[in-house]
mmCIF file of C-alpha atoms in Angstrom:
data_model
loop_
_atom_site.group_PDB
_atom_site.id
_atom_site.type_symbol
_atom_site.label_atom_id
_atom_site.label_comp_id
_atom_site.label_asym_id
_atom_site.label_seq_id
_atom_site.Cartn_x
_atom_site.Cartn_y
_atom_site.Cartn_z
ATOM 1 C CA MET A 1 0.000 0.000 0.000
ATOM 2 C CA THR A 2 2.245 2.754 -1.307
ATOM 3 C CA SER A 3 -0.109 5.712 -1.674
ATOM 4 C CA THR A 4 -0.868 7.883 1.341
ATOM 5 C CA VAL A 5 -4.126 9.072 -0.256
ATOM 6 C CA PRO A 6 -6.980 6.602 0.385
ATOM 7 C CA MET A 7 -8.390 5.049 -2.755
ATOM 8 C CA VAL A 8 -11.862 5.567 -1.262
ATOM 9 C CA ARG A 9 -12.810 8.075 1.398
ATOM 10 C CA ALA A 10 -16.440 8.340 2.529
ATOM 11 C CA SER A 11 -17.225 11.159 4.951
ATOM 12 C CA GLY A 12 -20.684 11.326 6.532
ATOM 13 C CA VAL A 13 -22.401 9.854 3.471
ATOM 14 C CA ALA A 14 -26.193 9.900 3.643
ATOM 15 C CA LYS A 15 -28.793 8.680 1.165
ATOM 16 C CA SER A 16 -32.572 8.479 1.326
ATOM 17 C CA TYR A 17 -35.447 7.607 -0.965
ATOM 18 C CA GLY A 18 -38.284 9.848 0.076
ATOM 19 C CA SER A 19 -38.794 9.352 3.797
ATOM 20 C CA HIS A 20 -36.768 6.121 3.824
ATOM 21 C CA GLN A 21 -33.214 6.693 5.059
ATOM 22 C CA VAL A 22 -30.985 4.134 3.340
ATOM 23 C CA LEU A 23 -27.549 5.367 4.456
ATOM 24 C CA THR A 24 -26.761 7.339 7.602
ATOM 25 C CA ASP A 25 -23.404 8.977 8.297
ATOM 26 C CA ILE A 26 -21.267 6.380 6.506
ATOM 27 C CA SER A 27 -17.607 7.213 7.065
ATOM 28 C CA LEU A 28 -14.748 4.906 6.094
ATOM 29 C CA GLU A 29 -11.535 4.770 4.102
ATOM 30 C CA VAL A 30 -10.131 2.117 1.796
ATOM 31 C CA ALA A 31 -6.382 2.226 1.243
ATOM 32 C CA SER A 32 -4.803 1.615 -2.139
ATOM 33 C CA GLY A 33 -4.364 -2.143 -2.533
ATOM 34 C CA GLU A 34 -6.825 -2.966 0.261
ATOM 35 C CA VAL A 35 -9.667 -5.462 -0.036
ATOM 36 C CA LEU A 36 -12.740 -4.371 1.919
ATOM 37 C CA CYS A 37 -15.702 -6.722 2.247
ATOM 38 C CA ILE A 38 -19.123 -5.425 3.279
ATOM 39 C CA ILE A 39 -21.653 -7.817 4.763
ATOM 40 C CA GLY A 40 -25.117 -7.369 6.212
ATOM 41 C CA PRO A 41 -28.761 -8.306 5.790
ATOM 42 C CA SER A 42 -30.810 -7.452 2.733
ATOM 43 C CA GLY A 43 -31.840 -3.812 2.770
ATOM 44 C CA SER A 44 -28.967 -2.683 4.986
ATOM 45 C CA GLY A 45 -27.650 -0.216 2.393
ATOM 46 C CA LYS A 46 -24.626 -2.208 1.191
ATOM 47 C CA SER A 47 -25.361 -2.093 -2.527
ATOM 48 C CA THR A 48 -26.573 1.499 -2.367
ATOM 49 C CA PHE A 49 -23.288 2.568 -0.794
ATOM 50 C CA LEU A 50 -21.364 0.709 -3.484
ATOM 51 C CA ARG A 51 -23.359 2.473 -6.198
ATOM 52 C CA CYS A 52 -22.702 5.840 -4.544
ATOM 53 C CA ILE A 53 -18.952 5.270 -4.879
ATOM 54 C CA ASN A 54 -19.184 5.612 -8.651
ATOM 55 C CA HIS A 55 -22.148 8.016 -8.632
ATOM 56 C CA LEU A 56 -24.696 5.555 -9.988
ATOM 57 C CA GLU A 57 -26.608 6.842 -6.954
ATOM 58 C CA LYS A 58 -26.403 10.470 -5.806
ATOM 59 C CA VAL A 59 -25.593 11.094 -2.175
ATOM 60 C CA ASP A 60 -27.861 13.396 -0.184
ATOM 61 C CA GLY A 61 -25.231 14.313 2.365
ATOM 62 C CA GLY A 62 -21.522 13.972 3.033
ATOM 63 C CA ARG A 63 -18.917 13.386 0.376
ATOM 64 C CA LEU A 64 -17.153 10.581 -1.442
ATOM 65 C CA GLU A 65 -13.670 10.713 -2.901
ATOM 66 C CA VAL A 66 -11.842 8.211 -5.079
ATOM 67 C CA ASP A 67 -8.067 8.588 -5.265
ATOM 68 C CA GLY A 68 -8.328 12.073 -3.778
ATOM 69 C CA HIS A 69 -10.973 13.341 -6.202
ATOM 70 C CA LEU A 70 -14.596 14.140 -5.357
ATOM 71 C CA VAL A 71 -17.040 11.717 -6.947
ATOM 72 C CA GLY A 72 -20.003 13.221 -8.777
ATOM 73 C CA TYR A 73 -19.447 16.755 -7.555
ATOM 74 C CA ARG A 74 -17.037 19.657 -7.673
ATOM 75 C CA GLU A 75 -16.521 22.002 -4.777
ATOM 76 C CA LYS A 76 -16.764 25.757 -5.211
ATOM 77 C CA GLY A 77 -16.790 28.208 -2.330
ATOM 78 C CA GLY A 78 -17.364 25.387 0.135
ATOM 79 C CA VAL A 79 -20.482 24.215 -1.749
ATOM 80 C CA LEU A 80 -20.768 20.981 -3.707
ATOM 81 C CA HIS A 81 -22.162 21.232 -7.226
ATOM 82 C CA GLU A 82 -23.115 18.108 -9.158
ATOM 83 C CA ILE A 83 -21.038 17.563 -12.285
ATOM 84 C CA SER A 84 -22.527 16.769 -15.685
ATOM 85 C CA ALA A 85 -23.515 13.249 -16.662
ATOM 86 C CA LYS A 86 -20.665 13.296 -19.204
ATOM 87 C CA ASP A 87 -18.093 14.224 -16.548
ATOM 88 C CA ALA A 88 -19.506 11.604 -14.172
ATOM 89 C CA ALA A 89 -19.171 8.966 -16.900
ATOM 90 C CA SER A 90 -15.575 10.076 -17.409
ATOM 91 C CA GLN A 91 -14.886 9.533 -13.699
ATOM 92 C CA ARG A 92 -16.300 6.014 -13.927
ATOM 93 C CA ARG A 93 -13.633 5.018 -16.438
ATOM 94 C CA ASP A 94 -11.293 4.429 -13.521
ATOM 95 C CA ILE A 95 -13.808 2.428 -11.455
ATOM 96 C CA GLY A 96 -14.699 -1.082 -12.522
ATOM 97 C CA MET A 97 -18.006 -2.532 -11.337
ATOM 98 C CA VAL A 98 -19.291 -6.092 -11.418
ATOM 99 C CA PHE A 99 -22.997 -6.580 -10.691
ATOM 100 C CA GLN A 100 -25.107 -9.476 -9.440
ATOM 101 C CA ARG A 101 -26.402 -9.920 -12.957
ATOM 102 C CA PHE A 102 -23.795 -10.078 -15.659
ATOM 103 C CA ASN A 103 -25.267 -7.395 -17.953
ATOM 104 C CA LEU A 104 -23.402 -8.715 -20.992
ATOM 105 C CA PHE A 105 -24.540 -7.750 -24.483
ATOM 106 C CA PRO A 106 -26.262 -10.938 -25.710
ATOM 107 C CA HIS A 107 -25.735 -10.136 -29.402
ATOM 108 C CA LEU A 108 -21.964 -9.727 -29.027
ATOM 109 C CA THR A 109 -19.370 -12.460 -28.628
ATOM 110 C CA VAL A 110 -17.297 -12.728 -25.457
ATOM 111 C CA LEU A 111 -14.395 -10.937 -27.152
ATOM 112 C CA GLU A 112 -16.676 -8.207 -28.505
ATOM 113 C CA ASN A 113 -18.174 -7.665 -25.042
ATOM 114 C CA VAL A 114 -14.725 -7.130 -23.540
ATOM 115 C CA ILE A 115 -13.425 -4.728 -26.218
ATOM 116 C CA GLU A 116 -16.592 -2.619 -26.450
ATOM 117 C CA ALA A 117 -15.783 -0.083 -23.717
ATOM 118 C CA PRO A 118 -12.042 0.282 -24.429
ATOM 119 C CA ARG A 119 -12.849 0.967 -28.082
ATOM 120 C CA ARG A 120 -15.743 3.356 -27.520
ATOM 121 C CA VAL A 121 -14.669 5.101 -24.319
ATOM 122 C CA ARG A 122 -10.878 4.978 -24.373
ATOM 123 C CA LYS A 123 -10.682 5.001 -28.206
ATOM 124 C CA GLN A 124 -8.254 2.095 -28.244
ATOM 125 C CA PRO A 125 -7.321 0.711 -31.670
ATOM 126 C CA VAL A 126 -9.147 -2.540 -32.399
ATOM 127 C CA ALA A 127 -5.983 -4.642 -32.546
ATOM 128 C CA GLN A 128 -4.752 -3.303 -29.193
ATOM 129 C CA ALA A 129 -8.159 -3.801 -27.560
ATOM 130 C CA LYS A 130 -8.370 -7.380 -28.853
ATOM 131 C CA GLU A 131 -4.860 -8.248 -27.660
ATOM 132 C CA ARG A 132 -5.637 -6.928 -24.182
ATOM 133 C CA ALA A 133 -9.049 -8.672 -24.135
ATOM 134 C CA ARG A 134 -7.533 -12.038 -25.062
ATOM 135 C CA ALA A 135 -4.971 -11.681 -22.279
ATOM 136 C CA LEU A 136 -7.700 -10.850 -19.759
ATOM 137 C CA LEU A 137 -9.916 -13.720 -20.891
ATOM 138 C CA ASP A 138 -6.942 -16.046 -20.486
ATOM 139 C CA ARG A 139 -6.449 -14.600 -16.995
ATOM 140 C CA VAL A 140 -10.020 -15.487 -16.002
ATOM 141 C CA GLY A 141 -9.764 -18.938 -17.591
ATOM 142 C CA LEU A 142 -11.841 -18.294 -20.700
ATOM 143 C CA ALA A 143 -9.271 -18.129 -23.488
ATOM 144 C CA ASP A 144 -11.246 -20.803 -25.362
ATOM 145 C CA LYS A 145 -14.522 -18.851 -25.266
ATOM 146 C CA VAL A 146 -13.603 -15.695 -27.192
ATOM 147 C CA ASP A 147 -16.025 -16.461 -30.036
ATOM 148 C CA ALA A 148 -18.873 -17.780 -27.858
ATOM 149 C CA TYR A 149 -22.023 -15.784 -27.139
ATOM 150 C CA PRO A 150 -23.146 -15.135 -23.548
ATOM 151 C CA GLY A 151 -26.218 -17.306 -23.959
ATOM 152 C CA HIS A 152 -23.981 -20.336 -24.509
ATOM 153 C CA LEU A 153 -22.039 -19.807 -21.262
ATOM 154 C CA SER A 154 -22.768 -20.850 -17.703
ATOM 155 C CA GLY A 155 -23.506 -18.178 -15.128
ATOM 156 C CA GLY A 156 -20.037 -18.520 -13.668
ATOM 157 C CA GLN A 157 -18.460 -18.092 -17.089
ATOM 158 C CA GLN A 158 -20.617 -15.038 -17.816
ATOM 159 C CA GLN A 159 -19.585 -13.446 -14.528
ATOM 160 C CA ARG A 160 -15.919 -14.083 -15.329
ATOM 161 C CA VAL A 161 -16.448 -12.360 -18.685
ATOM 162 C CA ALA A 162 -18.007 -9.446 -16.789
ATOM 163 C CA ILE A 163 -14.889 -9.236 -14.595
ATOM 164 C CA ALA A 164 -12.632 -9.290 -17.664
ATOM 165 C CA ARG A 165 -14.770 -6.573 -19.237
ATOM 166 C CA ALA A 166 -14.379 -4.370 -16.161
ATOM 167 C CA LEU A 167 -10.615 -4.984 -16.069
ATOM 168 C CA ALA A 168 -10.294 -4.045 -19.743
ATOM 169 C CA MET A 169 -10.702 -0.396 -18.746
ATOM 170 C CA ASP A 170 -7.627 -0.653 -16.474
ATOM 171 C CA PRO A 171 -9.514 0.541 -13.378
ATOM 172 C CA LYS A 172 -7.731 1.712 -10.243
ATOM 173 C CA LEU A 173 -10.654 0.432 -8.139
ATOM 174 C CA MET A 174 -12.972 -2.571 -8.514
ATOM 175 C CA LEU A 175 -16.452 -2.712 -6.986
ATOM 176 C CA PHE A 176 -18.258 -6.055 -6.689
ATOM 177 C CA ASP A 177 -21.967 -6.091 -5.834
ATOM 178 C CA GLU A 178 -22.743 -9.627 -4.612
ATOM 179 C CA PRO A 179 -21.068 -11.084 -7.716
ATOM 180 C CA THR A 180 -21.892 -14.695 -6.828
ATOM 181 C CA SER A 181 -25.458 -14.329 -5.535
ATOM 182 C CA ALA A 182 -27.065 -15.156 -8.900
ATOM 183 C CA LEU A 183 -24.930 -18.261 -9.455
ATOM 184 C CA ASP A 184 -25.607 -21.913 -8.825
ATOM 185 C CA PRO A 185 -23.585 -22.991 -5.771
ATOM 186 C CA GLU A 186 -21.178 -25.161 -7.755
ATOM 187 C CA LEU A 187 -20.208 -22.178 -9.951
ATOM 188 C CA VAL A 188 -19.414 -19.777 -7.107
ATOM 189 C CA GLY A 189 -15.862 -21.043 -6.583
ATOM 190 C CA GLU A 190 -14.664 -20.256 -10.097
ATOM 191 C CA VAL A 191 -15.642 -16.595 -9.733
ATOM 192 C CA LEU A 192 -14.187 -16.287 -6.229
ATOM 193 C CA ASP A 193 -10.909 -17.779 -7.479
ATOM 194 C CA VAL A 194 -10.616 -14.982 -10.056
ATOM 195 C CA MET A 195 -11.341 -12.397 -7.353
ATOM 196 C CA LYS A 196 -8.724 -13.955 -5.054
ATOM 197 C CA ALA A 197 -6.146 -13.692 -7.832
ATOM 198 C CA LEU A 198 -7.038 -10.031 -8.363
ATOM 199 C CA ALA A 199 -6.595 -9.341 -4.663
ATOM 200 C CA ALA A 200 -3.237 -11.137 -4.681
ATOM 201 C CA ASP A 201 -2.150 -8.884 -7.553
ATOM 202 C CA GLY A 202 -2.858 -5.794 -5.429
ATOM 203 C CA MET A 203 -6.144 -4.591 -6.928
ATOM 204 C CA THR A 204 -8.091 -2.282 -4.608
ATOM 205 C CA MET A 205 -11.493 -3.924 -4.127
ATOM 206 C CA VAL A 206 -14.732 -3.171 -2.315
ATOM 207 C CA VAL A 207 -16.867 -6.303 -2.253
ATOM 208 C CA VAL A 208 -20.455 -6.640 -1.081
ATOM 209 C CA THR A 209 -20.794 -10.348 -0.410
ATOM 210 C CA HIS A 210 -22.521 -13.150 1.466
ATOM 211 C CA GLU A 211 -19.477 -15.403 1.032
ATOM 212 C CA MET A 212 -18.071 -15.411 4.563
ATOM 213 C CA GLY A 213 -15.258 -17.800 3.683
ATOM 214 C CA PHE A 214 -14.040 -15.412 0.982
ATOM 215 C CA ALA A 215 -14.272 -12.465 3.387
ATOM 216 C CA ARG A 216 -12.328 -14.342 6.059
ATOM 217 C CA GLU A 217 -9.617 -15.494 3.653
ATOM 218 C CA VAL A 218 -9.155 -12.530 1.312
ATOM 219 C CA ALA A 219 -10.410 -9.312 2.932
ATOM 220 C CA ASP A 220 -8.075 -6.988 4.783
ATOM 221 C CA ARG A 221 -11.076 -5.507 6.582
ATOM 222 C CA LEU A 222 -14.702 -6.468 7.118
ATOM 223 C CA VAL A 223 -17.581 -4.018 7.551
ATOM 224 C CA PHE A 224 -20.984 -5.069 8.861
ATOM 225 C CA MET A 225 -23.890 -2.789 7.894
ATOM 226 C CA ASP A 226 -27.440 -2.802 9.197
ATOM 227 C CA GLN A 227 -30.291 -0.342 8.559
ATOM 228 C CA GLY A 228 -27.977 2.130 6.841
ATOM 229 C CA PHE A 229 -25.330 2.240 9.560
ATOM 230 C CA ILE A 230 -21.875 0.740 9.937
ATOM 231 C CA VAL A 231 -22.393 -1.370 13.069
ATOM 232 C CA GLU A 232 -19.004 -3.064 13.350
ATOM 233 C CA GLN A 233 -15.755 -3.323 11.408
ATOM 234 C CA GLY A 234 -12.296 -4.788 11.808
ATOM 235 C CA ASP A 235 -10.078 -7.706 10.902
ATOM 236 C CA PRO A 236 -12.343 -10.285 9.198
ATOM 237 C CA ARG A 237 -11.062 -13.220 11.204
ATOM 238 C CA GLU A 238 -11.578 -11.401 14.503
ATOM 239 C CA VAL A 239 -14.968 -9.955 13.573
ATOM 240 C CA LEU A 240 -16.331 -13.295 12.365
ATOM 241 C CA ALA A 241 -14.882 -15.294 15.255
ATOM 242 C CA ALA A 242 -15.791 -12.900 18.063
ATOM 243 C CA PRO A 243 -18.420 -10.330 17.011
ATOM 244 C CA LYS A 244 -19.002 -7.605 19.585
ATOM 245 C CA HIS A 245 -22.479 -6.346 18.659
ATOM 246 C CA ASP A 246 -25.611 -8.410 19.279
ATOM 247 C CA ARG A 247 -26.979 -7.519 15.835
ATOM 248 C CA LEU A 248 -23.901 -8.974 14.143
ATOM 249 C CA LYS A 249 -24.015 -12.045 16.389
ATOM 250 C CA SER A 250 -27.613 -12.620 15.338
ATOM 251 C CA PHE A 251 -26.763 -12.126 11.645
ATOM 252 C CA LEU A 252 -23.812 -14.507 11.740
ATOM 253 C CA SER A 253 -25.831 -17.163 13.571
ATOM 254 C CA LYS A 254 -28.056 -17.336 10.474
ATOM 255 C CA VAL A 255 -25.398 -17.274 7.774
ATOM 256 C CA LEU A 256 -22.471 -19.236 9.186
#
């Protein structure tokens, strides 16, 4: 972890939908090269917070920074002003995101899915984009599927394509929103193995997950959220073995 500037800094982040408060005073930092796992019950605000990090959701209070830069806003005279949709999209180039559902283009081959964003957004030459895509598909164990269409792949294979597609933009930060929750149990391991390799290579990752074994083995820090609050956080092995808060004890009794 060489950089002194946190890759992610959330300060007092708040988000509501109407009268429903989804996030309340979320403050945390993620160092460059750190793997942070977020766990918690459904509706606790985990995915919403993840989506706020790349401004897919607008915050109602507080501020979010990625690599020292405000996300979704610019500050002028002590007041935050939302940036344009075009500028927000430009910020997202450096933030990879992998969703529960794979969101692949069904009419494009695996290779075409992976090169789409580098070609259109980063204006990479086709040959360069294809070379990089093939290397990434080999990295996720799908070198033999470059000409296949998503509909002919298993869920685990589609999710690995989605990871390769996110990596093709050379992100400085990867966000994973329950990337294995839509998979059959026997396919979960192949996706987690790719994520473990990414972590070992030093990728900064924020992972919303229900996979406690992955969190225990790979995460540098574990955060437990409930009802829009951070209830407990710390070393994953310590938090999972000896939770301090009753709410976390109750949650873990149902999932472990």
